Amino acid sequence: MSPEKLEINVAMQIQKPINEVFEAIVNPEKMTHYFISQSTGIMEEGKNLIWKFPEFDFECPVRVGKIEKDKYISYYWENSGKELLVEIKLSESLNNSTLVSISEKDMDNNEAGLKWLSGNSFGWSNFLACLKAYLEYGINLRKGAFDFMKK
């Protein structure tokens, strides 16, 4: 990463087998329990999807990139008119756990980029916490958490 470009990198260990974590990320029926409210389909290579979020009144176009079952998920979405790459890597960890590593790139190192870096770093950390709560405890941490942001 150059000093002119900003990139987000977050990671968290989920105490579930890798196949369960993978399925929870690509399957919208599972994703609606911790991240989105709706999707036009399952994440599959080359698919164009529309995601809706429970607390925001907009449609988010998602262009799925490469998918490697139980290992890797990539997709593109837009921020401030720029298409950004999200990469999710899964690796087996101790005690049948899964390490989930997420990167999103990239934005210019300027005021808009710094705002994106701050907001989406929080967003991806929250995604991981919500994924963990859902898979390990069956809790939807996101429910009602961002109602204050509704316009």
Coordinates of N, CA, C and O in Angstrom, one line a residue:
M1 N 0.8 -1.2 0.0 CA 0.0 0.0 0.0 C 0.9 1.2 0.0 O 1.8 1.4 0.8
S2 N 0.6 2.1 -0.9 CA 1.4 3.4 -1.0 C 0.8 4.4 0.0 O -0.4 4.3 0.4
P3 N 1.6 5.4 0.3 CA 1.1 6.5 1.3 C -0.1 7.3 0.6 O -0.8 7.9 1.3
E4 N -0.2 7.2 -0.7 CA -1.3 7.9 -1.4 C -2.6 7.2 -1.3 O -3.6 7.7 -1.6
K5 N -2.6 5.9 -1.0 CA -3.8 5.0 -1.0 C -4.0 4.5 0.4 O -3.1 4.2 1.2
L6 N -5.3 4.4 0.7 CA -5.8 3.9 2.0 C -6.4 2.5 1.8 O -7.2 2.3 0.8
E7 N -6.2 1.6 2.8 CA -6.8 0.3 2.7 C -7.3 -0.1 4.1 O -6.6 0.2 5.1
I8 N -8.4 -0.9 4.2 CA -8.9 -1.4 5.4 C -8.5 -2.8 5.6 O -8.6 -3.6 4.6
N9 N -8.1 -3.2 6.8 CA -7.7 -4.6 7.1 C -8.2 -4.9 8.5 O -7.8 -4.2 9.4
V10 N -9.1 -5.9 8.6 CA -9.6 -6.3 9.9 C -9.6 -7.8 10.0 O -9.6 -8.5 8.9
A11 N -9.6 -8.4 11.2 CA -9.7 -9.9 11.3 C -10.3 -10.2 12.7 O -10.2 -9.5 13.6
M12 N -10.9 -11.4 12.7 CA -11.4 -11.9 14.0 C -11.6 -13.5 13.8 O -11.9 -14.0 12.7
Q13 N -11.4 -14.1 14.9 CA -11.6 -15.6 15.0 C -13.0 -15.9 15.4 O -13.5 -15.3 16.3
I14 N -13.6 -16.8 14.6 CA -15.0 -17.3 14.9 C -14.9 -18.7 15.3 O -14.3 -19.5 14.6
Q15 N -15.5 -19.1 16.4 CA -15.4 -20.4 17.0 C -16.5 -21.3 16.3 O -17.3 -21.9 17.0
K16 N -16.3 -21.5 15.0 CA -17.2 -22.3 14.2 C -16.3 -22.9 13.1 O -15.4 -22.2 12.6
P17 N -16.7 -24.1 12.5 CA -15.9 -24.6 11.4 C -16.0 -23.7 10.2 O -17.0 -23.0 9.9
I18 N -15.0 -23.8 9.3 CA -14.8 -23.0 8.2 C -16.0 -23.0 7.2 O -16.4 -22.0 6.7
N19 N -16.6 -24.2 7.0 CA -17.7 -24.3 6.1 C -19.0 -23.6 6.6 O -19.7 -23.0 5.8
E20 N -19.2 -23.6 7.9 CA -20.3 -22.8 8.5 C -20.1 -21.3 8.3 O -21.1 -20.6 8.0
V21 N -18.9 -20.8 8.5 CA -18.6 -19.4 8.4 C -18.7 -19.0 6.9 O -19.4 -18.0 6.6
F22 N -18.2 -19.8 6.0 CA -18.3 -19.5 4.5 C -19.8 -19.4 4.2 O -20.2 -18.4 3.5
E23 N -20.6 -20.4 4.6 CA -22.0 -20.4 4.2 C -22.8 -19.2 4.8 O -23.6 -18.6 4.1
A24 N -22.4 -18.8 6.0 CA -23.0 -17.6 6.6 C -22.7 -16.3 5.8 O -23.5 -15.3 5.9
I25 N -21.6 -16.3 5.1 CA -21.2 -15.1 4.4 C -21.9 -15.1 2.9 O -22.3 -14.0 2.5
V26 N -21.9 -16.2 2.3 CA -22.4 -16.2 0.9 C -23.9 -16.4 0.8 O -24.5 -16.1 -0.2
N27 N -24.5 -17.0 1.8 CA -26.0 -17.3 1.7 C -26.8 -16.2 2.4 O -26.7 -15.9 3.6
P28 N -27.6 -15.5 1.6 CA -28.4 -14.3 2.1 C -29.4 -14.7 3.2 O -29.7 -13.9 4.0
E29 N -29.9 -16.0 3.2 CA -30.8 -16.4 4.2 C -30.1 -16.4 5.6 O -30.7 -16.1 6.6
K30 N -28.8 -16.6 5.6 CA -28.0 -16.5 6.9 C -27.6 -15.0 7.1 O -27.6 -14.5 8.2
M31 N -27.1 -14.4 6.0 CA -26.6 -13.0 6.1 C -27.7 -12.0 6.7 O -27.3 -11.0 7.3
T32 N -29.0 -12.3 6.4 CA -30.0 -11.4 7.0 C -30.1 -11.5 8.5 O -30.8 -10.6 9.1
H33 N -29.5 -12.4 9.1 CA -29.5 -12.5 10.6 C -28.4 -11.7 11.2 O -28.4 -11.6 12.5
Y34 N -27.5 -11.0 10.4 CA -26.5 -10.2 11.1 C -26.0 -9.1 10.3 O -25.2 -8.3 10.8
F35 N -26.3 -9.0 9.0 CA -25.7 -7.9 8.1 C -26.7 -7.2 7.2 O -26.9 -6.0 7.4
I36 N -27.3 -7.9 6.3 CA -28.2 -7.2 5.4 C -29.7 -7.6 5.7 O -29.9 -8.5 6.5
S37 N -30.6 -6.9 5.1 CA -32.0 -7.3 5.2 C -32.5 -8.0 4.0 O -33.5 -8.8 4.2
Q38 N -31.8 -7.9 2.9 CA -32.3 -8.6 1.7 C -31.2 -8.6 0.7 O -30.3 -7.8 0.6
S39 N -31.2 -9.7 -0.2 CA -30.3 -9.8 -1.3 C -31.0 -10.5 -2.5 O -32.0 -11.2 -2.2
T40 N -30.6 -10.1 -3.7 CA -31.2 -10.7 -4.8 C -30.7 -12.1 -5.1 O -31.1 -12.7 -6.1
G41 N -29.8 -12.6 -4.3 CA -29.3 -14.0 -4.6 C -28.1 -14.4 -3.7 O -27.6 -13.6 -2.9
I42 N -27.7 -15.6 -3.9 CA -26.5 -16.2 -3.2 C -25.3 -15.6 -3.9 O -25.3 -15.4 -5.1
M43 N -24.2 -15.4 -3.2 CA -23.0 -14.9 -3.7 C -22.3 -16.0 -4.5 O -21.9 -17.0 -4.0
E44 N -22.3 -15.8 -5.9 CA -21.6 -16.8 -6.8 C -20.8 -16.0 -7.7 O -21.2 -14.9 -8.1
E45 N -19.7 -16.6 -8.2 CA -18.7 -15.9 -9.1 C -19.5 -15.3 -10.3 O -20.3 -15.9 -10.9
G46 N -19.2 -14.0 -10.5 CA -19.7 -13.3 -11.7 C -21.1 -12.7 -11.5 O -21.6 -12.0 -12.4
K47 N -21.8 -13.0 -10.4 CA -23.1 -12.6 -10.2 C -23.2 -11.1 -9.9 O -22.3 -10.6 -9.1
N48 N -24.2 -10.4 -10.3 CA -24.5 -9.0 -9.9 C -25.7 -9.1 -8.9 O -26.7 -9.7 -9.3
L49 N -25.5 -8.6 -7.7 CA -26.6 -8.7 -6.7 C -27.0 -7.3 -6.2 O -26.2 -6.3 -6.4
I50 N -28.1 -7.2 -5.6 CA -28.5 -6.0 -4.9 C -28.7 -6.3 -3.5 O -29.5 -7.2 -3.2
W51 N -28.0 -5.6 -2.6 CA -28.2 -5.8 -1.1 C -29.0 -4.6 -0.6 O -28.8 -3.5 -1.0
K52 N -29.9 -4.9 0.4 CA -30.5 -3.8 1.1 C -30.1 -4.0 2.6 O -29.9 -5.2 3.0
F53 N -30.0 -2.9 3.3 CA -29.7 -3.0 4.7 C -30.9 -2.5 5.5 O -31.6 -1.7 5.1
P54 N -31.0 -3.1 6.7 CA -32.2 -2.8 7.5 C -32.3 -1.4 7.9 O -33.5 -0.9 8.1
E55 N -31.2 -0.7 8.1 CA -31.3 0.7 8.6 C -31.2 1.8 7.6 O -31.3 3.0 7.9
F56 N -30.9 1.4 6.3 CA -30.7 2.5 5.3 C -31.7 2.2 4.2 O -31.9 1.1 3.8
D57 N -32.2 3.3 3.6 CA -33.2 3.2 2.5 C -32.5 3.3 1.2 O -32.7 4.3 0.5
F58 N -31.6 2.4 0.8 CA -31.0 2.4 -0.5 C -30.6 1.0 -0.9 O -30.5 0.1 -0.1
E59 N -30.4 0.8 -2.2 CA -30.0 -0.4 -2.7 C -28.5 -0.4 -3.0 O -28.0 0.6 -3.6
C60 N -27.8 -1.4 -2.6 CA -26.3 -1.4 -2.8 C -26.0 -2.5 -3.8 O -26.1 -3.7 -3.6
P61 N -25.6 -2.1 -5.0 CA -25.1 -3.0 -6.0 C -23.8 -3.7 -5.6 O -22.9 -3.0 -5.2
V62 N -23.8 -5.0 -5.8 CA -22.6 -5.8 -5.5 C -22.3 -6.7 -6.7 O -23.1 -7.4 -7.2
R63 N -21.0 -6.6 -7.1 CA -20.6 -7.4 -8.3 C -19.6 -8.4 -7.7 O -18.5 -8.1 -7.2
V64 N -20.0 -9.7 -7.7 CA -19.2 -10.8 -7.1 C -18.0 -11.1 -8.0 O -18.2 -11.2 -9.2
G65 N -16.9 -11.1 -7.3 CA -15.6 -11.5 -8.1 C -15.4 -13.0 -8.0 O -16.2 -13.8 -8.4
K66 N -14.3 -13.3 -7.4 CA -13.8 -14.7 -7.2 C -14.4 -15.3 -5.9 O -14.4 -14.6 -4.9
I67 N -14.8 -16.6 -6.0 CA -15.2 -17.3 -4.9 C -14.4 -18.7 -4.9 O -14.4 -19.4 -5.9
E68 N -13.8 -19.0 -3.7 CA -13.2 -20.3 -3.5 C -13.9 -20.8 -2.3 O -13.7 -20.3 -1.2
K69 N -14.6 -21.9 -2.5 CA -15.4 -22.5 -1.4 C -14.6 -22.7 -0.1 O -13.5 -23.3 -0.2
D70 N -15.1 -22.2 1.0 CA -14.4 -22.3 2.3 C -13.1 -21.6 2.4 O -12.3 -21.9 3.4
K71 N -12.7 -20.8 1.5 CA -11.4 -20.1 1.5 C -11.4 -18.6 1.2 O -10.8 -17.8 1.9
Y72 N -12.2 -18.2 0.2 CA -12.0 -16.8 -0.3 C -13.3 -16.3 -1.0 O -14.0 -17.1 -1.7
I73 N -13.7 -15.1 -0.7 CA -14.8 -14.4 -1.3 C -14.4 -13.0 -1.6 O -13.8 -12.3 -0.8
S74 N -14.6 -12.6 -2.9 CA -14.4 -11.2 -3.2 C -15.5 -10.6 -4.0 O -16.3 -11.3 -4.6
Y75 N -15.7 -9.3 -3.7 CA -16.8 -8.6 -4.5 C -16.4 -7.1 -4.6 O -15.5 -6.7 -3.9
Y76 N -17.1 -6.5 -5.4 CA -16.9 -5.0 -5.6 C -18.2 -4.3 -5.3 O -19.3 -4.8 -5.6
W77 N -18.0 -3.2 -4.6 CA -19.1 -2.3 -4.4 C -18.6 -0.8 -4.5 O -17.4 -0.6 -4.6
E78 N -19.5 0.1 -4.5 CA -19.2 1.5 -4.8 C -19.2 2.3 -3.5 O -20.0 2.1 -2.6
N79 N -18.2 3.3 -3.5 CA -18.2 4.3 -2.5 C -17.7 5.6 -3.1 O -16.7 5.6 -3.8
S80 N -18.5 6.6 -3.0 CA -18.2 7.9 -3.6 C -17.9 7.8 -5.1 O -16.9 8.5 -5.5
G81 N -18.6 7.0 -5.8 CA -18.4 6.9 -7.2 C -17.3 6.1 -7.6 O -16.9 6.0 -8.8
K82 N -16.6 5.4 -6.7 CA -15.5 4.6 -7.0 C -15.8 3.1 -6.6 O -16.3 2.9 -5.5
E83 N -15.4 2.2 -7.5 CA -15.6 0.8 -7.2 C -14.5 0.3 -6.3 O -13.3 0.4 -6.7
L84 N -14.9 -0.3 -5.2 CA -13.9 -0.8 -4.2 C -14.0 -2.4 -4.1 O -15.0 -2.9 -4.2
L85 N -12.8 -3.0 -4.0 CA -12.7 -4.4 -3.8 C -12.7 -4.8 -2.4 O -11.9 -4.3 -1.6
V86 N -13.6 -5.7 -2.0 CA -13.7 -6.3 -0.7 C -13.2 -7.8 -0.9 O -13.7 -8.5 -1.7
E87 N -12.2 -8.2 0.0 CA -11.7 -9.5 0.0 C -11.9 -10.1 1.4 O -11.5 -9.5 2.3
I88 N -12.5 -11.3 1.4 CA -12.7 -12.0 2.7 C -12.0 -13.4 2.6 O -12.3 -14.2 1.7
K89 N -11.0 -13.5 3.5 CA -10.2 -14.8 3.5 C -10.5 -15.6 4.7 O -10.6 -15.0 5.8
L90 N -10.7 -16.9 4.5 CA -11.0 -17.8 5.6 C -9.9 -18.8 5.8 O -9.4 -19.3 4.8
S91 N -9.5 -19.0 7.0 CA -8.4 -20.0 7.3 C -8.8 -20.7 8.5 O -9.3 -20.1 9.5
E92 N -8.4 -22.0 8.5 CA -8.7 -22.8 9.7 C -7.8 -22.4 10.9 O -6.6 -22.0 10.7
S93 N -8.4 -22.4 12.1 CA -7.6 -22.0 13.2 C -7.8 -23.0 14.3 O -8.4 -24.1 14.1
L94 N -7.2 -22.8 15.5 CA -7.3 -23.7 16.6 C -8.7 -24.1 17.0 O -9.6 -23.4 16.9
N95 N -8.8 -25.4 17.4 CA -10.1 -25.9 18.0 C -11.2 -25.8 17.0 O -12.3 -25.4 17.4
N96 N -11.0 -26.1 15.7 CA -12.0 -26.1 14.7 C -12.7 -24.7 14.5 O -13.8 -24.5 14.2
S97 N -11.9 -23.6 14.8 CA -12.3 -22.2 14.6 C -11.9 -21.8 13.2 O -11.1 -22.4 12.5
T98 N -12.4 -20.6 12.9 CA -12.1 -20.0 11.6 C -11.6 -18.6 11.8 O -12.2 -17.8 12.5
L99 N -10.5 -18.2 11.2 CA -10.0 -16.9 11.2 C -10.5 -16.2 9.9 O -10.4 -16.7 8.8
V100 N -11.3 -15.1 10.1 CA -11.9 -14.3 9.0 C -11.1 -13.0 8.9 O -11.0 -12.2 9.8
S101 N -10.5 -12.8 7.7 CA -9.7 -11.6 7.5 C -10.4 -10.9 6.3 O -10.7 -11.5 5.3
I102 N -10.6 -9.6 6.5 CA -11.3 -8.8 5.5 C -10.4 -7.6 5.1 O -9.9 -6.9 6.0
S103 N -10.3 -7.3 3.8 CA -9.7 -6.1 3.4 C -10.6 -5.4 2.4 O -11.4 -6.1 1.7
E104 N -10.6 -4.1 2.4 CA -11.3 -3.3 1.4 C -10.3 -2.3 0.9 O -9.6 -1.6 1.6
K105 N -10.3 -2.2 -0.5 CA -9.3 -1.2 -1.1 C -9.8 -0.6 -2.3 O -10.7 -1.3 -3.0
D106 N -9.3 0.5 -2.7 CA -8.6 1.4 -1.9 C -9.2 2.8 -2.2 O -9.9 3.0 -3.2
M107 N -8.9 3.7 -1.4 CA -9.3 5.1 -1.5 C -8.1 6.0 -1.4 O -7.1 5.7 -0.8
D108 N -8.2 7.2 -2.1 CA -7.1 8.2 -2.0 C -7.0 8.7 -0.6 O -7.9 8.7 0.2
N109 N -5.7 9.0 -0.2 CA -5.4 9.5 1.1 C -5.7 11.0 1.1 O -4.9 11.9 1.0
N110 N -7.0 11.3 1.3 CA -7.5 12.7 1.3 C -8.7 12.7 2.3 O -9.0 11.7 3.0
E111 N -9.4 13.8 2.4 CA -10.5 13.9 3.4 C -11.6 12.9 3.2 O -12.0 12.2 4.1
A112 N -12.0 12.7 1.9 CA -13.0 11.7 1.6 C -12.5 10.3 1.9 O -13.2 9.4 2.5
G113 N -11.3 10.0 1.6 CA -10.7 8.7 1.9 C -10.6 8.4 3.4 O -10.8 7.3 3.8
L114 N -10.2 9.4 4.2 CA -10.1 9.3 5.6 C -11.5 9.0 6.2 O -11.6 8.2 7.2
K115 N -12.5 9.7 5.7 CA -13.8 9.5 6.2 C -14.3 8.0 5.9 O -14.8 7.4 6.8
W116 N -14.0 7.6 4.7 CA -14.3 6.2 4.3 C -13.5 5.2 5.2 O -14.0 4.2 5.7
L117 N -12.2 5.5 5.4 CA -11.3 4.6 6.3 C -11.9 4.4 7.7 O -12.0 3.3 8.2
S118 N -12.3 5.6 8.3 CA -12.9 5.5 9.6 C -14.2 4.8 9.6 O -14.4 3.9 10.4
G119 N -15.1 5.2 8.8 CA -16.4 4.6 8.8 C -16.4 3.1 8.4 O -17.1 2.3 9.1
N120 N -15.7 2.7 7.4 CA -15.7 1.3 7.0 C -14.9 0.4 7.8 O -15.1 -0.8 7.9
S121 N -13.8 1.0 8.5 CA -13.1 0.2 9.4 C -14.0 -0.2 10.6 O -14.0 -1.4 11.0
F122 N -14.8 0.8 11.1 CA -15.8 0.5 12.1 C -16.8 -0.5 11.6 O -17.2 -1.5 12.2
G123 N -17.2 -0.3 10.3 CA -18.3 -1.2 9.7 C -17.8 -2.6 9.6 O -18.6 -3.6 9.9
W124 N -16.6 -2.8 9.2 CA -16.1 -4.2 9.0 C -15.8 -4.9 10.4 O -16.0 -6.1 10.5
S125 N -15.4 -4.1 11.3 CA -15.2 -4.7 12.7 C -16.6 -5.1 13.2 O -16.7 -6.1 13.9
N126 N -17.6 -4.2 13.0 CA -18.9 -4.5 13.4 C -19.5 -5.8 12.7 O -20.1 -6.6 13.3
F127 N -19.2 -5.9 11.4 CA -19.6 -7.0 10.6 C -19.1 -8.3 11.3 O -19.8 -9.3 11.4
L128 N -17.8 -8.3 11.6 CA -17.2 -9.5 12.2 C -17.8 -9.8 13.6 O -18.0 -11.0 13.9
A129 N -18.0 -8.8 14.4 CA -18.6 -9.0 15.7 C -20.1 -9.6 15.6 O -20.5 -10.5 16.3
C130 N -20.8 -9.0 14.6 CA -22.2 -9.5 14.3 C -22.2 -10.9 13.8 O -23.0 -11.8 14.2
L131 N -21.2 -11.3 12.9 CA -21.1 -12.6 12.4 C -20.8 -13.6 13.5 O -21.4 -14.7 13.6
K132 N -19.9 -13.2 14.4 CA -19.5 -14.0 15.5 C -20.7 -14.3 16.5 O -21.0 -15.4 16.9
A133 N -21.4 -13.2 16.8 CA -22.5 -13.3 17.7 C -23.6 -14.2 17.1 O -24.2 -15.0 17.8
Y134 N -23.8 -14.1 15.8 CA -24.9 -14.9 15.1 C -24.5 -16.3 15.1 O -25.2 -17.2 15.5
L135 N -23.3 -16.6 14.7 CA -22.8 -18.0 14.5 C -22.6 -18.7 15.8 O -22.9 -19.9 16.0
E136 N -22.0 -18.0 16.8 CA -21.7 -18.7 18.1 C -22.9 -18.7 19.1 O -23.0 -19.6 19.9
Y137 N -23.7 -17.7 19.0 CA -24.7 -17.5 20.0 C -26.2 -17.3 19.5 O -27.1 -17.2 20.3
G138 N -26.3 -17.2 18.2 CA -27.7 -17.0 17.6 C -28.3 -15.7 17.9 O -29.5 -15.5 17.9
I139 N -27.4 -14.7 18.1 CA -27.9 -13.3 18.4 C -27.7 -12.4 17.2 O -26.6 -12.5 16.6
N140 N -28.7 -11.5 16.9 CA -28.6 -10.5 15.9 C -28.2 -9.2 16.6 O -29.0 -8.5 17.0
L141 N -26.8 -9.0 16.6 CA -26.3 -7.7 17.3 C -26.7 -6.5 16.5 O -26.8 -5.4 17.1
R142 N -26.9 -6.6 15.2 CA -27.2 -5.4 14.4 C -28.6 -4.9 14.6 O -28.9 -3.7 14.4
K143 N -29.6 -5.8 15.0 CA -31.0 -5.4 15.1 C -31.1 -4.1 16.0 O -30.8 -4.2 17.2
G144 N -31.6 -3.1 15.4 CA -31.8 -1.8 16.2 C -30.6 -1.0 16.4 O -30.6 0.1 16.9
A145 N -29.4 -1.5 16.1 CA -28.1 -0.8 16.5 C -27.9 0.5 15.8 O -27.3 1.4 16.3
F146 N -28.4 0.6 14.6 CA -28.2 1.8 13.8 C -29.5 2.5 13.4 O -29.5 3.4 12.5
D147 N -30.5 2.3 14.2 CA -31.8 3.0 13.9 C -31.6 4.5 14.1 O -32.3 5.3 13.4
F148 N -30.7 4.9 14.9 CA -30.4 6.4 15.1 C -29.9 7.0 13.8 O -29.9 8.2 13.6
M149 N -29.4 6.2 12.8 CA -28.9 6.8 11.6 C -30.0 6.9 10.5 O -29.7 7.5 9.4
K150 N -31.2 6.4 10.7 CA -32.2 6.5 9.7 C -32.6 7.9 9.5 O -32.6 8.7 10.4
K151 N -32.9 8.2 8.2 CA -33.2 9.6 7.9 C -34.7 9.8 7.7 O -35.4 8.9 7.3

